[in-house]
Each structure stands twice: as C-alpha cells, then as structure tokens.
C-alpha cells in the first residue's frame, strides 16, 4: 500500500506541476484571445469546433476501451498482449477516422451552413475553422493508443515536461495575434492547429521510442478486436450522451441564441475545467492503481482505494468550488476585464454540477476495472439523454439559457448519487454500507465548511467596495474553512494520526 501511495503521489505531483503552468498561461491567453477575437468570434470558434468534436464520440468510446485493455495487460505483465492490443486499436482508429471525415464533411458542413446562427460576414472564417478541426480530428483519433499507453505506464511526468513547450507555443500564438493585421479568427485557428499537431506528433515519437508495444505493424488481431469492440460498443452509447451534453449543447445554444451566449458558456466551463483538473489529476494518478489491484485479484484493496480517492477528490473540488461560487463575478472581471452576459450565473451553477460529477466520474473507475459496462452503458446515458431534449423543449418555449444549467445539475446529482452506487452494488460486489460514509462525510464537510465563508462574504460586502480586498479575504477564508472541516470531520482518525506521525518524523530530521 505504501508503494502504491508513493506512486500516486509522484504522478499527482507531476500532473499538478503541468496543471499549474497550463492554468496560469491559459488564464492569461484567454483574456488576450477574448480581447483580440471578441465575444462573437470566440463563440463561433467554440461552436464550430464543437460540430467536429461532437462527431468524435466514436473516438472517445474506443479511447476508453484502448486504455482499459492496455492497463489490464500491463497489470498482468503480458507484453505480447499489449502489442496485439495496441496495433489492433491503432488500425481501428485509423479506419474510423476516414469514416468520420466523410460524415463530418457532408452532414456537419450542411449543419454549419443551415442550422447555426452565424453572422454572414463571419461564415468564411467559420468554414476555415471547421476544415482545420476535421484534420485535427483525424490525427487525434490515431493518437489515442499512444496516450492510453502513456497512462498505462503511468508516465504522467511526460505531460508535465511537455507543458513547458506547450506554454511557450501558446504565448507565441497570443503574441502573433497582436502582430498581424489579418482575420484574427483564421490566424488563431491556424496557429493553434499547428501547435496541437506538433505536440501530438512528439507524444507519438516518444511512445514509439520508449515502449516496445507502440511500434505499429500491419497485424490485426481479431481475438483482441472482439472484446475491445464489445467493451467500446457499450461505451459508445454513453459517449453519444456525453457529446450531446457537451459539444451538442453548445450547438443547441447557437441555434436559439447569438454566439455571444455560447462564448459565455464556454468561458464558464473553462474556469471550471481548470478547477476540476485539481481533482482530475489525483483521479488520473490513482486510477491505474485501482485497476491493477482489481486485475491482480485484490478486490478489497481496489475498493478501499476507490472510495478513499473519491472522497479526497471531492474535498479538493470543494476547496476550489466554494470560493469560485462566492467570487464568480470578481474572478471573471479580474481575469477577463469584461464579463459577458450570463457568464457569472453559468459559472456559479457549473461548479455546483462539478461537485456531483466527482462521484459520477470517480465511482465509474470500479466498473471500468471490472469490464462489465453493459448495464452502466444502458442506464447512465439514458439518464444523460434526457437532458438534451428537455433543454431543447425549454428553449422552444422561450426559457432563458440558464435553464440548461439547472437541468444538468439535476442529471449529475442522479448519476453521481443514485445511479453509480446502484451499478457498483449490482456489478462489482459493493454494498450500500460502503457508500454511506462517503456521502455522509462529503455532505458534512460541505455544510460545515460553507457556514463561515458565506457569512463572511455577506458581511464584508456591507463593509467595503474594494473588490480586491473582498476577493482575497473571501478566497483565503473559504480555502481554510474547507481544509479545516475536511481535516476535522472528513478524514478518519487513523489517517490523521499517520499524517501527524509523518510530519513529526520530518520535523525531527
């Protein structure tokens, strides 16, 4: 267990290092890009890119299958199985990429011209972004087995190292946008495409030279293809729902509202994405250990690690969600210099949704390790599918764009607190008693940690108009309150004792 914790800690630190750099640069570049492109062009870029990304749900389905089977093969120590899995998945992705190009360049292009609300003078730039996105989709699809192999080998440090180069290139893009007097949206999409392709090709080269199984050959193992296809087939249904509720919802917004509303939704999701990465990095580092323990037959160890890691992920998410919720407008204003309409309320509601998603994403790892995803693939997407038509009907009857956020909060709560526990009980041998401490501790910490920050936020706003003072004080008190509540009421006494012993040992040295 100690070795597992050290591995998780090492990989988490590498991912946090990467995240810290990308977050700081991302916040800076987003501000400049919004100022240079404007709200309308930013919304067009998000919507048009979403048309292509929506068609990539097949890619996401096979990506999960590839990662799962490579990780299991590595856990068994079977190199030949890894080679066969890698090559088979590569050619499957390549074939699907060609099929999707035909689909997107016909149906997708028709949708762009006939269904989206795009100003006539910006249609040429939108089509340019569309075609670049199609090319990017092809390369990204054939990249999936390489990324899955990196995760299976737990080489998350590579993401940290290459982030330095990625950061530099993004800064170059922002600088270039201020230099050249050309169509800014076309220039931005072209430069972003070139840098993304460069990073993907580097990852491909690294995997091919470091991992023996990443050398593509022309072998196609039908025996490996069938279980991957069955696993991914069920996953496909789930990813259609995910695509509808992410990229599809942006297109739905653009069918009823101007691109500026899409930009507001995109910006709020971007802030939440940076916050969610704190949790996701810990989750990414812990998942291979959970899967390997399950593959080795250590079911109790896998269960314990899953439940504990999910609890800590929630505390991490709460530590960021609480100050973001209370300070959403100030955060957006300091970051962007201007706050698009609806952006503030979008951000408040999406951080609430993200807390429920911690359970949905975290608990799914047990089903993923088990491999029997049929029932989850039937029930989870069915619940998720409800959101899209409900939002469509609400928009048809004249509802505000904010309606979509409330719908997604309800869906996320059902998935994270009802559907996932039921699936783990049915499929993975968990008991209801396993989940009660998890949800009770998270609820208790949420309530106790919110009391002081909420009261202080109300009080200080009656005492001063200094936005920077409000921002700093409320943020610090919120983080400290969550940390104190998590330590006092959310962590087992035995864990606290171990942590204190480690600290005392370090101090004596």
PDB file of C-alpha atoms in Angstrom, residues 303 307-308 311 315 359 363 416-417 421-422 424-425 430-445 489-490 492:
ATOM      1  CA  UNK A 303     -12.469  -0.919  -3.329  1.00  0.00           C
ATOM      2  CA  UNK A 307     -13.723   5.075  -2.087  1.00  0.00           C
ATOM      3  CA  UNK A 308     -10.906   6.936  -0.328  1.00  0.00           C
ATOM      4  CA  UNK A 311     -13.661  11.251  -1.011  1.00  0.00           C
ATOM      5  CA  UNK A 315     -12.670  17.708  -0.837  1.00  0.00           C
ATOM      6  CA  UNK A 359     -18.955  10.857  -7.669  1.00  0.00           C
ATOM      7  CA  UNK A 363     -17.087   5.614  -8.925  1.00  0.00           C
ATOM      8  CA  UNK A 416     -23.437  10.574  -9.056  1.00  0.00           C
ATOM      9  CA  UNK A 417     -25.579   9.806  -6.016  1.00  0.00           C
ATOM     10  CA  UNK A 421     -23.801   3.342  -6.376  1.00  0.00           C
ATOM     11  CA  UNK A 422     -26.552   1.095  -7.703  1.00  0.00           C
ATOM     12  CA  UNK A 424     -21.384  -0.835  -8.199  1.00  0.00           C
ATOM     13  CA  UNK A 425     -23.692  -2.862  -5.955  1.00  0.00           C
ATOM     14  CA  UNK A 430     -20.171  -3.355  -3.332  1.00  0.00           C
ATOM     15  CA  UNK A 431     -22.676  -2.896  -0.514  1.00  0.00           C
ATOM     16  CA  UNK A 432     -24.897   0.069   0.319  1.00  0.00           C
ATOM     17  CA  UNK A 433     -22.995   0.399   3.594  1.00  0.00           C
ATOM     18  CA  UNK A 434     -19.821   1.147   1.605  1.00  0.00           C
ATOM     19  CA  UNK A 435     -21.267   4.402   0.259  1.00  0.00           C
ATOM     20  CA  UNK A 436     -22.964   5.830   3.355  1.00  0.00           C
ATOM     21  CA  UNK A 437     -19.684   7.036   4.967  1.00  0.00           C
ATOM     22  CA  UNK A 438     -18.550   8.525   1.642  1.00  0.00           C
ATOM     23  CA  UNK A 439     -21.658  10.648   1.054  1.00  0.00           C
ATOM     24  CA  UNK A 440     -22.145  11.496   4.726  1.00  0.00           C
ATOM     25  CA  UNK A 441     -18.580  12.757   5.120  1.00  0.00           C
ATOM     26  CA  UNK A 442     -18.825  14.831   1.931  1.00  0.00           C
ATOM     27  CA  UNK A 443     -22.184  16.341   2.926  1.00  0.00           C
ATOM     28  CA  UNK A 444     -20.960  17.085   6.449  1.00  0.00           C
ATOM     29  CA  UNK A 445     -17.786  18.794   5.217  1.00  0.00           C
ATOM     30  CA  UNK A 489     -14.686  15.922  10.177  1.00  0.00           C
ATOM     31  CA  UNK A 490     -13.939  14.303   6.803  1.00  0.00           C
ATOM     32  CA  UNK A 492     -10.611   9.079   9.593  1.00  0.00           C
TER      33      UNK A 492
END
